[in-house]
Amino acid sequence: MNSSIYAYGAIIICAVITIIIRALPFLVFGKKELPPVVDYLGKVLPGAIMIILVIYCLKGVSFTSAPYGAPELICVLICVLLQIKLKNSIPSIAISTALYMILIRTVF
Amino acid sequence: MEVSKEVKENIKTKNLKEIKDLKEKPGIDKRAYSMSRTFLYAFGQSSPIIFSYIVVGFAFGIMMQEAGYTPLHVLFAGMFIYSGSLQIAMVPLMVAGTSLPVMAFAAFIINSRYMFYGIGYTERFKRQGLLYPYMIFAFPDEVYCVFSSTAYPTGVDPDKCDLLTALMCHLSWISGGLLGVFLGDAVSFDMSGIDFAATCLFVCICVNQWREYKSHIPVYIGVIAAALCIIIFGTENFMLPALSLSLVLLVIMRKRTEEAMTETEPETGFDKVKDSFMEERNE
């Protein structure tokens, strides 16, 4: 029971911290007229953020010890090729994730 | 004949004006929007997120269930935290009984990237009126992905579309977690590796952006910033410095990037014809 109450506390803390972080840019830029540079950043930031997110997802992968990140790199590459070919995210995600799950169990 | 031609012209210019009004002030004529089209478009653009949220949420639900937490914990976490990376990272922290101040610090480190997401979305979210705070809250990585590439087709109500997208993504994340915690026992299959779906989603968005963006400078900046910060700060702590560095670099490179982004290239056959026609006339 104690650990259950602790878990609710942890969830509330995480929720509060997250909402504060999310609200921050809106508190800073929400009140007044937007300066043009913020408008510009809103347009170009996603391009930089998205690739950093991909790198962030792969940060736990070890490239210095076997299998040298091979399953991750193979599946990311296949995902890129599928997305270029099919232009539809769902099959690209489903196929590359399934392949990844197979690769880490069998080959690597 | 003459009269009808004039009337036709009038109607044409009036239509043009209405279309122009609609483009300038979205939401000015609600009759032009179709609810079913809006719903279908919102569902279409959310579907990759819904898919990967159910899958990754399922993994989170199983983790919680294995760690001995109840469906109510999973429900609250999904509803009020709504952040995949933090929720998955907090399970082992909770099992270890990490003190709440340390937990708060961990949450801040893991989610600090969200500070960058709101930049440029204030006007768009404000249009939701009373639901403005909800839009600010329901804004994780994946929703940011969709919103950064939305291009509302005609007949789609932009504000309703944004709200529906946010709601559908949030609901699928909550349901994924609940499915995991309830069905976790029944699934004997080892789920490890399933969270790779999130990586694949971001990869797909990168490919889409590569196609849509006229300039690839932002992507290059992102790669350079990430590489530099991984060398300096290591893989565990590179995220916040990398985002800050990209922001600074983008501001420094503003003139070049803006020029490249607004470069006018004749996109449609009609534009080409019009351009060549204008050239001929000038000669």
mmCIF file of C-alpha atoms in Angstrom:
data_model
loop_
_atom_site.group_PDB
_atom_site.id
_atom_site.type_symbol
_atom_site.label_atom_id
_atom_site.label_comp_id
_atom_site.label_asym_id
_atom_site.label_seq_id
_atom_site.Cartn_x
_atom_site.Cartn_y
_atom_site.Cartn_z
ATOM 1 C CA MET A 1 0.000 0.000 0.000
ATOM 2 C CA ASN A 2 2.839 2.333 0.924
ATOM 3 C CA SER A 3 4.589 1.682 -2.370
ATOM 4 C CA SER A 4 1.316 2.391 -4.171
ATOM 5 C CA ILE A 5 1.041 5.829 -2.552
ATOM 6 C CA TYR A 6 4.716 6.446 -3.348
ATOM 7 C CA ALA A 7 4.000 5.554 -7.001
ATOM 8 C CA TYR A 8 1.145 8.074 -7.142
ATOM 9 C CA GLY A 9 3.521 10.671 -5.679
ATOM 10 C CA ALA A 10 6.127 9.863 -8.324
ATOM 11 C CA ILE A 11 3.515 10.101 -11.098
ATOM 12 C CA ILE A 12 2.257 13.462 -9.798
ATOM 13 C CA ILE A 13 5.821 14.850 -9.552
ATOM 14 C CA CYS A 14 6.655 13.712 -13.087
ATOM 15 C CA ALA A 15 3.368 15.146 -14.399
ATOM 16 C CA VAL A 16 3.941 18.524 -12.725
ATOM 17 C CA ILE A 17 7.551 18.844 -13.944
ATOM 18 C CA THR A 18 6.515 17.851 -17.477
ATOM 19 C CA ILE A 19 3.644 20.336 -17.669
ATOM 20 C CA ILE A 20 5.906 23.147 -16.395
ATOM 21 C CA ILE A 21 8.494 22.376 -19.112
ATOM 22 C CA ARG A 22 5.781 22.235 -21.770
ATOM 23 C CA ALA A 23 4.224 25.507 -20.634
ATOM 24 C CA LEU A 24 7.535 27.410 -20.531
ATOM 25 C CA PRO A 25 7.713 28.598 -24.175
ATOM 26 C CA PHE A 26 4.032 29.539 -24.079
ATOM 27 C CA LEU A 27 4.575 31.606 -20.932
ATOM 28 C CA VAL A 28 7.566 33.360 -22.529
ATOM 29 C CA PHE A 29 6.122 34.001 -25.985
ATOM 30 C CA GLY A 30 2.384 33.739 -25.368
ATOM 31 C CA LYS A 31 1.616 37.202 -24.068
ATOM 32 C CA LYS A 32 3.022 39.641 -26.587
ATOM 33 C CA GLU A 33 3.249 39.893 -30.351
ATOM 34 C CA LEU A 34 5.634 37.285 -31.747
ATOM 35 C CA PRO A 35 9.019 38.610 -32.844
ATOM 36 C CA PRO A 36 9.741 37.471 -36.442
ATOM 37 C CA VAL A 37 12.719 35.393 -35.351
ATOM 38 C CA VAL A 38 10.443 33.176 -33.220
ATOM 39 C CA ASP A 39 8.131 32.715 -36.171
ATOM 40 C CA TYR A 40 11.133 31.711 -38.285
ATOM 41 C CA LEU A 41 12.382 29.307 -35.591
ATOM 42 C CA GLY A 42 8.955 27.682 -35.438
ATOM 43 C CA LYS A 43 9.298 26.873 -39.119
ATOM 44 C CA VAL A 44 12.883 25.563 -39.166
ATOM 45 C CA LEU A 45 13.347 24.007 -35.701
ATOM 46 C CA PRO A 46 11.343 20.839 -36.487
ATOM 47 C CA GLY A 47 13.892 19.988 -39.186
ATOM 48 C CA ALA A 48 16.739 20.064 -36.662
ATOM 49 C CA ILE A 49 14.777 18.553 -33.741
ATOM 50 C CA MET A 50 13.537 15.512 -35.656
ATOM 51 C CA ILE A 51 17.011 14.292 -36.631
ATOM 52 C CA ILE A 52 18.247 14.925 -33.068
ATOM 53 C CA LEU A 53 15.303 12.825 -31.807
ATOM 54 C CA VAL A 54 16.390 9.934 -34.027
ATOM 55 C CA ILE A 55 19.928 10.207 -32.645
ATOM 56 C CA TYR A 56 18.484 10.428 -29.110
ATOM 57 C CA CYS A 57 16.568 7.187 -29.679
ATOM 58 C CA LEU A 58 19.783 5.452 -30.746
ATOM 59 C CA LYS A 59 21.909 6.810 -27.902
ATOM 60 C CA GLY A 60 21.805 3.551 -25.947
ATOM 61 C CA VAL A 61 23.281 1.592 -28.852
ATOM 62 C CA SER A 62 26.912 0.541 -28.438
ATOM 63 C CA PHE A 63 28.897 1.009 -31.625
ATOM 64 C CA THR A 64 32.188 -0.104 -30.082
ATOM 65 C CA SER A 65 31.244 -3.648 -29.068
ATOM 66 C CA ALA A 66 29.566 -6.466 -31.005
ATOM 67 C CA PRO A 67 27.191 -6.286 -32.833
ATOM 68 C CA TYR A 68 28.317 -2.671 -33.386
ATOM 69 C CA GLY A 69 24.763 -1.336 -33.647
ATOM 70 C CA ALA A 70 24.146 -3.463 -36.726
ATOM 71 C CA PRO A 71 20.478 -4.366 -36.034
ATOM 72 C CA GLU A 72 19.587 -0.712 -35.334
ATOM 73 C CA LEU A 73 21.436 0.629 -38.383
ATOM 74 C CA ILE A 74 20.009 -2.034 -40.704
ATOM 75 C CA CYS A 75 16.451 -1.400 -39.523
ATOM 76 C CA VAL A 76 16.752 2.406 -39.669
ATOM 77 C CA LEU A 77 18.090 2.081 -43.217
ATOM 78 C CA ILE A 78 15.224 -0.220 -44.199
ATOM 79 C CA CYS A 79 12.748 2.190 -42.618
ATOM 80 C CA VAL A 80 14.206 5.058 -44.688
ATOM 81 C CA LEU A 81 14.027 3.041 -47.912
ATOM 82 C CA LEU A 82 10.468 1.868 -47.208
ATOM 83 C CA GLN A 83 9.336 5.403 -46.433
ATOM 84 C CA ILE A 84 10.902 6.745 -49.637
ATOM 85 C CA LYS A 85 9.291 3.959 -51.664
ATOM 86 C CA LEU A 86 5.848 3.663 -50.015
ATOM 87 C CA LYS A 87 5.390 7.209 -48.643
ATOM 88 C CA ASN A 88 3.235 5.616 -45.928
ATOM 89 C CA SER A 89 4.513 5.550 -42.354
ATOM 90 C CA ILE A 90 2.480 2.637 -40.970
ATOM 91 C CA PRO A 91 3.961 -0.177 -43.098
ATOM 92 C CA SER A 92 7.423 1.413 -42.775
ATOM 93 C CA ILE A 93 7.193 1.431 -38.959
ATOM 94 C CA ALA A 94 5.551 -2.016 -38.693
ATOM 95 C CA ILE A 95 7.970 -3.805 -41.019
ATOM 96 C CA SER A 96 11.155 -2.254 -39.613
ATOM 97 C CA THR A 97 10.075 -2.792 -35.988
ATOM 98 C CA ALA A 98 9.148 -6.424 -36.663
ATOM 99 C CA LEU A 99 12.456 -6.966 -38.454
ATOM 100 C CA TYR A 100 14.316 -5.386 -35.532
ATOM 101 C CA MET A 101 12.588 -7.670 -33.054
ATOM 102 C CA ILE A 102 13.461 -10.693 -35.181
ATOM 103 C CA LEU A 103 17.086 -9.593 -35.714
ATOM 104 C CA ILE A 104 17.867 -9.053 -32.019
ATOM 105 C CA ARG A 105 16.508 -12.520 -31.227
ATOM 106 C CA THR A 106 17.993 -14.567 -34.028
ATOM 107 C CA VAL A 107 20.990 -13.104 -35.867
ATOM 108 C CA PHE A 108 22.580 -10.848 -33.266
ATOM 109 C CA MET B 1 -24.507 37.898 -73.258
ATOM 110 C CA GLU B 2 -22.566 40.880 -72.007
ATOM 111 C CA VAL B 3 -24.487 40.967 -68.747
ATOM 112 C CA SER B 4 -24.051 37.309 -68.017
ATOM 113 C CA LYS B 5 -20.346 37.629 -68.663
ATOM 114 C CA GLU B 6 -20.180 40.475 -66.196
ATOM 115 C CA VAL B 7 -22.090 38.484 -63.628
ATOM 116 C CA LYS B 8 -19.741 35.587 -64.173
ATOM 117 C CA GLU B 9 -16.748 37.849 -63.644
ATOM 118 C CA ASN B 10 -18.354 39.172 -60.481
ATOM 119 C CA ILE B 11 -18.954 35.721 -59.114
ATOM 120 C CA LYS B 12 -15.409 34.752 -59.998
ATOM 121 C CA THR B 13 -13.831 37.714 -58.244
ATOM 122 C CA LYS B 14 -16.125 37.239 -55.281
ATOM 123 C CA ASN B 15 -15.117 33.591 -55.001
ATOM 124 C CA LEU B 16 -11.490 34.531 -55.255
ATOM 125 C CA LYS B 17 -11.950 37.069 -52.501
ATOM 126 C CA GLU B 18 -13.657 34.513 -50.285
ATOM 127 C CA ILE B 19 -10.882 32.018 -50.835
ATOM 128 C CA LYS B 20 -8.354 34.726 -50.049
ATOM 129 C CA ASP B 21 -10.226 35.614 -46.853
ATOM 130 C CA LEU B 22 -10.282 31.980 -45.833
ATOM 131 C CA LYS B 23 -6.571 31.653 -46.380
ATOM 132 C CA GLU B 24 -5.780 34.792 -44.462
ATOM 133 C CA LYS B 25 -8.107 34.200 -41.554
ATOM 134 C CA PRO B 26 -8.772 30.524 -41.050
ATOM 135 C CA GLY B 27 -12.104 29.988 -39.433
ATOM 136 C CA ILE B 28 -13.792 33.012 -40.970
ATOM 137 C CA ASP B 29 -16.423 30.997 -42.789
ATOM 138 C CA LYS B 30 -17.292 27.865 -40.863
ATOM 139 C CA ARG B 31 -19.683 26.688 -43.578
ATOM 140 C CA ALA B 32 -16.773 26.005 -45.891
ATOM 141 C CA TYR B 33 -15.493 23.319 -43.515
ATOM 142 C CA SER B 34 -16.650 19.758 -43.567
ATOM 143 C CA MET B 35 -16.656 17.924 -40.258
ATOM 144 C CA SER B 36 -16.211 14.505 -41.806
ATOM 145 C CA ARG B 37 -13.300 15.690 -43.934
ATOM 146 C CA THR B 38 -11.697 17.285 -40.904
ATOM 147 C CA PHE B 39 -12.080 14.075 -38.934
ATOM 148 C CA LEU B 40 -10.737 11.907 -41.726
ATOM 149 C CA TYR B 41 -7.744 14.169 -42.277
ATOM 150 C CA ALA B 42 -6.968 14.333 -38.550
ATOM 151 C CA PHE B 43 -7.268 10.559 -38.295
ATOM 152 C CA GLY B 44 -5.111 10.057 -41.373
ATOM 153 C CA GLN B 45 -2.288 12.243 -40.137
ATOM 154 C CA SER B 46 -2.486 10.731 -36.629
ATOM 155 C CA SER B 47 -2.622 7.100 -37.746
ATOM 156 C CA PRO B 48 1.146 6.427 -37.632
ATOM 157 C CA ILE B 49 1.204 7.980 -34.133
ATOM 158 C CA ILE B 50 -1.844 6.011 -32.999
ATOM 159 C CA PHE B 51 -0.183 2.836 -34.222
ATOM 160 C CA SER B 52 3.165 3.458 -32.549
ATOM 161 C CA TYR B 53 1.519 4.817 -29.364
ATOM 162 C CA ILE B 54 -0.568 1.685 -28.923
ATOM 163 C CA VAL B 55 2.528 -0.448 -29.467
ATOM 164 C CA VAL B 56 4.888 1.539 -27.193
ATOM 165 C CA GLY B 57 2.100 2.222 -24.651
ATOM 166 C CA PHE B 58 1.497 -1.528 -24.539
ATOM 167 C CA ALA B 59 5.173 -2.031 -23.677
ATOM 168 C CA PHE B 60 4.853 0.563 -20.877
ATOM 169 C CA GLY B 61 1.718 -1.164 -19.522
ATOM 170 C CA ILE B 62 3.518 -4.506 -19.394
ATOM 171 C CA MET B 63 6.530 -2.945 -17.627
ATOM 172 C CA MET B 64 4.241 -1.440 -14.985
ATOM 173 C CA GLN B 65 2.309 -4.665 -14.541
ATOM 174 C CA GLU B 66 5.523 -6.671 -14.123
ATOM 175 C CA ALA B 67 6.784 -4.120 -11.598
ATOM 176 C CA GLY B 68 3.596 -4.690 -9.581
ATOM 177 C CA TYR B 69 1.707 -1.468 -10.271
ATOM 178 C CA THR B 70 -2.049 -1.260 -10.823
ATOM 179 C CA PRO B 71 -4.053 -0.282 -13.924
ATOM 180 C CA LEU B 72 -4.981 2.937 -12.102
ATOM 181 C CA HIS B 73 -1.296 3.930 -11.940
ATOM 182 C CA VAL B 74 -0.969 3.258 -15.658
ATOM 183 C CA LEU B 75 -4.119 5.266 -16.397
ATOM 184 C CA PHE B 76 -2.952 8.276 -14.354
ATOM 185 C CA ALA B 77 0.543 8.197 -15.832
ATOM 186 C CA GLY B 78 -0.819 8.071 -19.381
ATOM 187 C CA MET B 79 -3.380 10.794 -18.724
ATOM 188 C CA PHE B 80 -1.259 13.270 -16.780
ATOM 189 C CA ILE B 81 2.383 12.658 -17.715
ATOM 190 C CA TYR B 82 1.830 11.694 -21.369
ATOM 191 C CA SER B 83 5.486 11.380 -22.211
ATOM 192 C CA GLY B 84 6.740 8.052 -23.524
ATOM 193 C CA SER B 85 10.420 8.476 -22.731
ATOM 194 C CA LEU B 86 9.825 9.657 -19.153
ATOM 195 C CA GLN B 87 7.159 7.062 -18.372
ATOM 196 C CA ILE B 88 9.363 4.203 -19.550
ATOM 197 C CA ALA B 89 12.392 5.606 -17.697
ATOM 198 C CA MET B 90 10.456 6.138 -14.455
ATOM 199 C CA VAL B 91 9.412 2.481 -14.002
ATOM 200 C CA PRO B 92 12.874 1.236 -12.897
ATOM 201 C CA LEU B 93 13.312 4.437 -10.854
ATOM 202 C CA MET B 94 10.029 3.780 -9.026
ATOM 203 C CA VAL B 95 10.935 0.124 -8.442
ATOM 204 C CA ALA B 96 14.242 1.307 -6.912
ATOM 205 C CA GLY B 97 12.274 3.637 -4.632
ATOM 206 C CA THR B 98 14.060 6.765 -5.856
ATOM 207 C CA SER B 99 13.292 9.762 -3.649
ATOM 208 C CA LEU B 100 10.783 12.256 -5.080
ATOM 209 C CA PRO B 101 13.222 15.213 -5.451
ATOM 210 C CA VAL B 102 15.604 12.985 -7.424
ATOM 211 C CA MET B 103 12.626 11.824 -9.477
ATOM 212 C CA ALA B 104 11.742 15.449 -10.207
ATOM 213 C CA PHE B 105 15.300 16.130 -11.340
ATOM 214 C CA ALA B 106 15.313 13.032 -13.575
ATOM 215 C CA ALA B 107 11.994 14.131 -15.091
ATOM 216 C CA PHE B 108 13.418 17.553 -15.820
ATOM 217 C CA ILE B 109 16.546 16.148 -17.488
ATOM 218 C CA ILE B 110 14.627 13.621 -19.599
ATOM 219 C CA ASN B 111 11.917 16.038 -20.740
ATOM 220 C CA SER B 112 13.825 19.322 -21.018
ATOM 221 C CA ARG B 113 13.614 19.073 -24.823
ATOM 222 C CA TYR B 114 9.902 19.980 -24.620
ATOM 223 C CA MET B 115 10.907 23.601 -23.919
ATOM 224 C CA PHE B 116 11.795 23.928 -27.562
ATOM 225 C CA TYR B 117 8.555 22.509 -28.924
ATOM 226 C CA GLY B 118 6.246 25.392 -28.077
ATOM 227 C CA ILE B 119 8.343 27.909 -30.008
ATOM 228 C CA GLY B 120 6.181 29.047 -32.896
ATOM 229 C CA TYR B 121 2.970 27.366 -31.690
ATOM 230 C CA THR B 122 1.545 30.078 -29.420
ATOM 231 C CA GLU B 123 -0.769 31.658 -32.014
ATOM 232 C CA ARG B 124 -1.937 28.323 -33.356
ATOM 233 C CA PHE B 125 -2.817 26.865 -29.950
ATOM 234 C CA LYS B 126 -4.410 30.086 -28.680
ATOM 235 C CA ARG B 127 -7.141 29.681 -31.285
ATOM 236 C CA GLN B 128 -8.430 26.731 -29.235
ATOM 237 C CA GLY B 129 -9.769 29.214 -26.661
ATOM 238 C CA LEU B 130 -10.640 27.385 -23.454
ATOM 239 C CA LEU B 131 -8.707 24.328 -24.580
ATOM 240 C CA TYR B 132 -5.451 26.307 -25.016
ATOM 241 C CA PRO B 133 -3.968 24.774 -21.807
ATOM 242 C CA TYR B 134 -4.894 21.280 -23.014
ATOM 243 C CA MET B 135 -3.042 21.833 -26.309
ATOM 244 C CA ILE B 136 0.049 23.008 -24.390
ATOM 245 C CA PHE B 137 -0.108 19.910 -22.183
ATOM 246 C CA ALA B 138 -0.857 17.343 -24.902
ATOM 247 C CA PHE B 139 2.296 18.105 -26.874
ATOM 248 C CA PRO B 140 4.809 15.227 -26.759
ATOM 249 C CA ASP B 141 7.413 14.388 -29.437
ATOM 250 C CA GLU B 142 5.045 12.549 -31.717
ATOM 251 C CA VAL B 143 2.311 15.200 -31.730
ATOM 252 C CA TYR B 144 5.000 17.802 -32.373
ATOM 253 C CA CYS B 145 6.024 15.689 -35.395
ATOM 254 C CA VAL B 146 2.528 15.752 -36.856
ATOM 255 C CA PHE B 147 1.860 19.411 -36.121
ATOM 256 C CA SER B 148 5.136 20.453 -37.733
ATOM 257 C CA SER B 149 4.050 18.897 -41.025
ATOM 258 C CA THR B 150 0.280 19.555 -41.135
ATOM 259 C CA ALA B 151 -0.951 21.116 -44.372
ATOM 260 C CA TYR B 152 -4.708 21.542 -44.087
ATOM 261 C CA PRO B 153 -6.454 20.674 -47.353
ATOM 262 C CA THR B 154 -9.566 22.629 -48.381
ATOM 263 C CA GLY B 155 -12.640 21.868 -46.334
ATOM 264 C CA VAL B 156 -10.614 20.932 -43.255
ATOM 265 C CA ASP B 157 -11.191 23.107 -40.193
ATOM 266 C CA PRO B 158 -7.628 23.814 -38.925
ATOM 267 C CA ASP B 159 -8.577 24.350 -35.272
ATOM 268 C CA LYS B 160 -10.840 21.316 -34.996
ATOM 269 C CA CYS B 161 -8.252 19.265 -36.873
ATOM 270 C CA ASP B 162 -5.521 20.206 -34.369
ATOM 271 C CA LEU B 163 -7.765 19.385 -31.417
ATOM 272 C CA LEU B 164 -8.908 16.057 -32.868
ATOM 273 C CA THR B 165 -5.313 15.093 -33.639
ATOM 274 C CA ALA B 166 -4.200 15.898 -30.088
ATOM 275 C CA LEU B 167 -7.153 14.002 -28.582
ATOM 276 C CA MET B 168 -6.768 10.918 -30.741
ATOM 277 C CA CYS B 169 -3.049 10.653 -30.002
ATOM 278 C CA HIS B 170 -3.585 11.124 -26.264
ATOM 279 C CA LEU B 171 -6.380 8.530 -26.177
ATOM 280 C CA SER B 172 -4.317 5.986 -28.090
ATOM 281 C CA TRP B 173 -1.398 6.461 -25.689
ATOM 282 C CA ILE B 174 -3.700 5.895 -22.687
ATOM 283 C CA SER B 175 -5.367 2.869 -24.294
ATOM 284 C CA GLY B 176 -2.007 1.354 -25.257
ATOM 285 C CA GLY B 177 -0.911 1.481 -21.615
ATOM 286 C CA LEU B 178 -4.191 0.031 -20.351
ATOM 287 C CA LEU B 179 -4.108 -2.775 -22.923
ATOM 288 C CA GLY B 180 -0.572 -3.596 -21.788
ATOM 289 C CA VAL B 181 -1.397 -3.712 -18.091
ATOM 290 C CA PHE B 182 -4.566 -5.787 -18.604
ATOM 291 C CA LEU B 183 -3.340 -8.140 -21.316
ATOM 292 C CA GLY B 184 0.303 -8.296 -20.211
ATOM 293 C CA ASP B 185 -0.323 -11.597 -18.453
ATOM 294 C CA ALA B 186 -2.009 -13.158 -21.445
ATOM 295 C CA VAL B 187 0.824 -12.245 -23.802
ATOM 296 C CA SER B 188 3.557 -14.786 -23.260
ATOM 297 C CA PHE B 189 5.508 -13.360 -26.200
ATOM 298 C CA ASP B 190 8.704 -11.466 -25.288
ATOM 299 C CA MET B 191 8.069 -7.859 -26.294
ATOM 300 C CA SER B 192 11.628 -6.502 -26.058
ATOM 301 C CA GLY B 193 12.555 -4.306 -29.004
ATOM 302 C CA ILE B 194 8.982 -3.074 -29.519
ATOM 303 C CA ASP B 195 9.949 0.469 -28.509
ATOM 304 C CA PHE B 196 11.987 0.622 -31.714
ATOM 305 C CA ALA B 197 8.630 1.670 -33.269
ATOM 306 C CA ALA B 198 9.168 5.171 -31.833
ATOM 307 C CA THR B 199 12.581 5.434 -33.526
ATOM 308 C CA CYS B 200 11.043 4.308 -36.826
ATOM 309 C CA LEU B 201 8.309 6.934 -36.510
ATOM 310 C CA PHE B 202 10.883 9.732 -36.145
ATOM 311 C CA VAL B 203 12.848 8.299 -39.074
ATOM 312 C CA CYS B 204 9.695 8.400 -41.229
ATOM 313 C CA ILE B 205 9.031 12.022 -40.229
ATOM 314 C CA CYS B 206 12.640 12.899 -41.140
ATOM 315 C CA VAL B 207 12.159 11.369 -44.585
ATOM 316 C CA ASN B 208 8.895 13.301 -45.066
ATOM 317 C CA GLN B 209 10.563 16.546 -44.004
ATOM 318 C CA TRP B 210 13.486 15.917 -46.320
ATOM 319 C CA ARG B 211 10.960 15.738 -49.156
ATOM 320 C CA GLU B 212 8.891 18.740 -48.074
ATOM 321 C CA TYR B 213 11.484 21.248 -46.859
ATOM 322 C CA LYS B 214 12.983 23.421 -49.534
ATOM 323 C CA SER B 215 16.181 23.799 -47.526
ATOM 324 C CA HIS B 216 18.048 21.041 -45.730
ATOM 325 C CA ILE B 217 20.113 23.474 -43.661
ATOM 326 C CA PRO B 218 18.049 22.750 -40.466
ATOM 327 C CA VAL B 219 18.775 19.008 -40.787
ATOM 328 C CA TYR B 220 22.515 19.594 -41.294
ATOM 329 C CA ILE B 221 22.538 21.906 -38.288
ATOM 330 C CA GLY B 222 20.771 19.246 -36.201
ATOM 331 C CA VAL B 223 23.310 16.572 -37.166
ATOM 332 C CA ILE B 224 26.323 18.829 -36.538
ATOM 333 C CA ALA B 225 24.949 20.037 -33.183
ATOM 334 C CA ALA B 226 24.166 16.477 -32.057
ATOM 335 C CA ALA B 227 27.601 15.185 -33.109
ATOM 336 C CA LEU B 228 29.446 18.021 -31.365
ATOM 337 C CA CYS B 229 27.425 17.675 -28.169
ATOM 338 C CA ILE B 230 27.839 13.889 -28.054
ATOM 339 C CA ILE B 231 31.627 14.391 -28.273
ATOM 340 C CA ILE B 232 31.599 17.053 -25.544
ATOM 341 C CA PHE B 233 28.843 15.862 -23.178
ATOM 342 C CA GLY B 234 28.549 12.162 -23.964
ATOM 343 C CA THR B 235 25.503 10.210 -25.167
ATOM 344 C CA GLU B 236 23.609 10.516 -21.878
ATOM 345 C CA ASN B 237 23.478 14.318 -21.646
ATOM 346 C CA PHE B 238 23.730 15.608 -25.209
ATOM 347 C CA MET B 239 20.048 16.363 -25.833
ATOM 348 C CA LEU B 240 19.577 19.751 -24.164
ATOM 349 C CA PRO B 241 22.934 21.237 -25.326
ATOM 350 C CA ALA B 242 22.343 19.909 -28.846
ATOM 351 C CA LEU B 243 18.908 21.551 -29.042
ATOM 352 C CA SER B 244 20.265 24.834 -27.664
ATOM 353 C CA LEU B 245 23.184 24.783 -30.091
ATOM 354 C CA SER B 246 20.870 24.110 -33.070
ATOM 355 C CA LEU B 247 18.687 27.018 -31.996
ATOM 356 C CA VAL B 248 21.695 29.339 -31.834
ATOM 357 C CA LEU B 249 23.056 28.096 -35.169
ATOM 358 C CA LEU B 250 19.652 28.490 -36.822
ATOM 359 C CA VAL B 251 19.448 32.084 -35.591
ATOM 360 C CA ILE B 252 22.982 32.803 -36.870
ATOM 361 C CA MET B 253 22.189 31.202 -40.228
ATOM 362 C CA ARG B 254 18.775 32.874 -40.412
ATOM 363 C CA LYS B 255 19.333 34.940 -43.536
ATOM 364 C CA ARG B 256 20.661 32.050 -45.588
ATOM 365 C CA THR B 257 18.110 29.568 -44.328
ATOM 366 C CA GLU B 258 15.181 31.914 -44.893
ATOM 367 C CA GLU B 259 16.341 32.617 -48.431
ATOM 368 C CA ALA B 260 16.675 28.911 -49.123
ATOM 369 C CA MET B 261 13.284 28.122 -47.553
ATOM 370 C CA THR B 262 11.379 30.703 -49.599
ATOM 371 C CA GLU B 263 13.199 30.062 -52.853
ATOM 372 C CA THR B 264 10.574 30.251 -55.566
ATOM 373 C CA GLU B 265 10.700 27.278 -57.812
ATOM 374 C CA PRO B 266 7.966 26.764 -60.382
ATOM 375 C CA GLU B 267 6.184 23.854 -58.769
ATOM 376 C CA THR B 268 3.235 23.230 -61.029
ATOM 377 C CA GLY B 269 2.870 23.141 -64.767
ATOM 378 C CA PHE B 270 0.539 26.113 -64.496
ATOM 379 C CA ASP B 271 3.216 28.234 -62.818
ATOM 380 C CA LYS B 272 5.686 27.387 -65.560
ATOM 381 C CA VAL B 273 3.197 28.363 -68.256
ATOM 382 C CA LYS B 274 2.362 31.566 -66.396
ATOM 383 C CA ASP B 275 6.045 32.435 -65.978
ATOM 384 C CA SER B 276 6.884 31.872 -69.613
ATOM 385 C CA PHE B 277 3.794 33.854 -70.604
ATOM 386 C CA MET B 278 4.878 36.792 -68.453
ATOM 387 C CA GLU B 279 8.375 36.631 -69.895
ATOM 388 C CA GLU B 280 7.017 36.734 -73.437
ATOM 389 C CA ARG B 281 4.834 39.683 -72.603
ATOM 390 C CA ASN B 282 7.749 41.570 -71.082
ATOM 391 C CA GLU B 283 9.761 41.029 -74.227
#
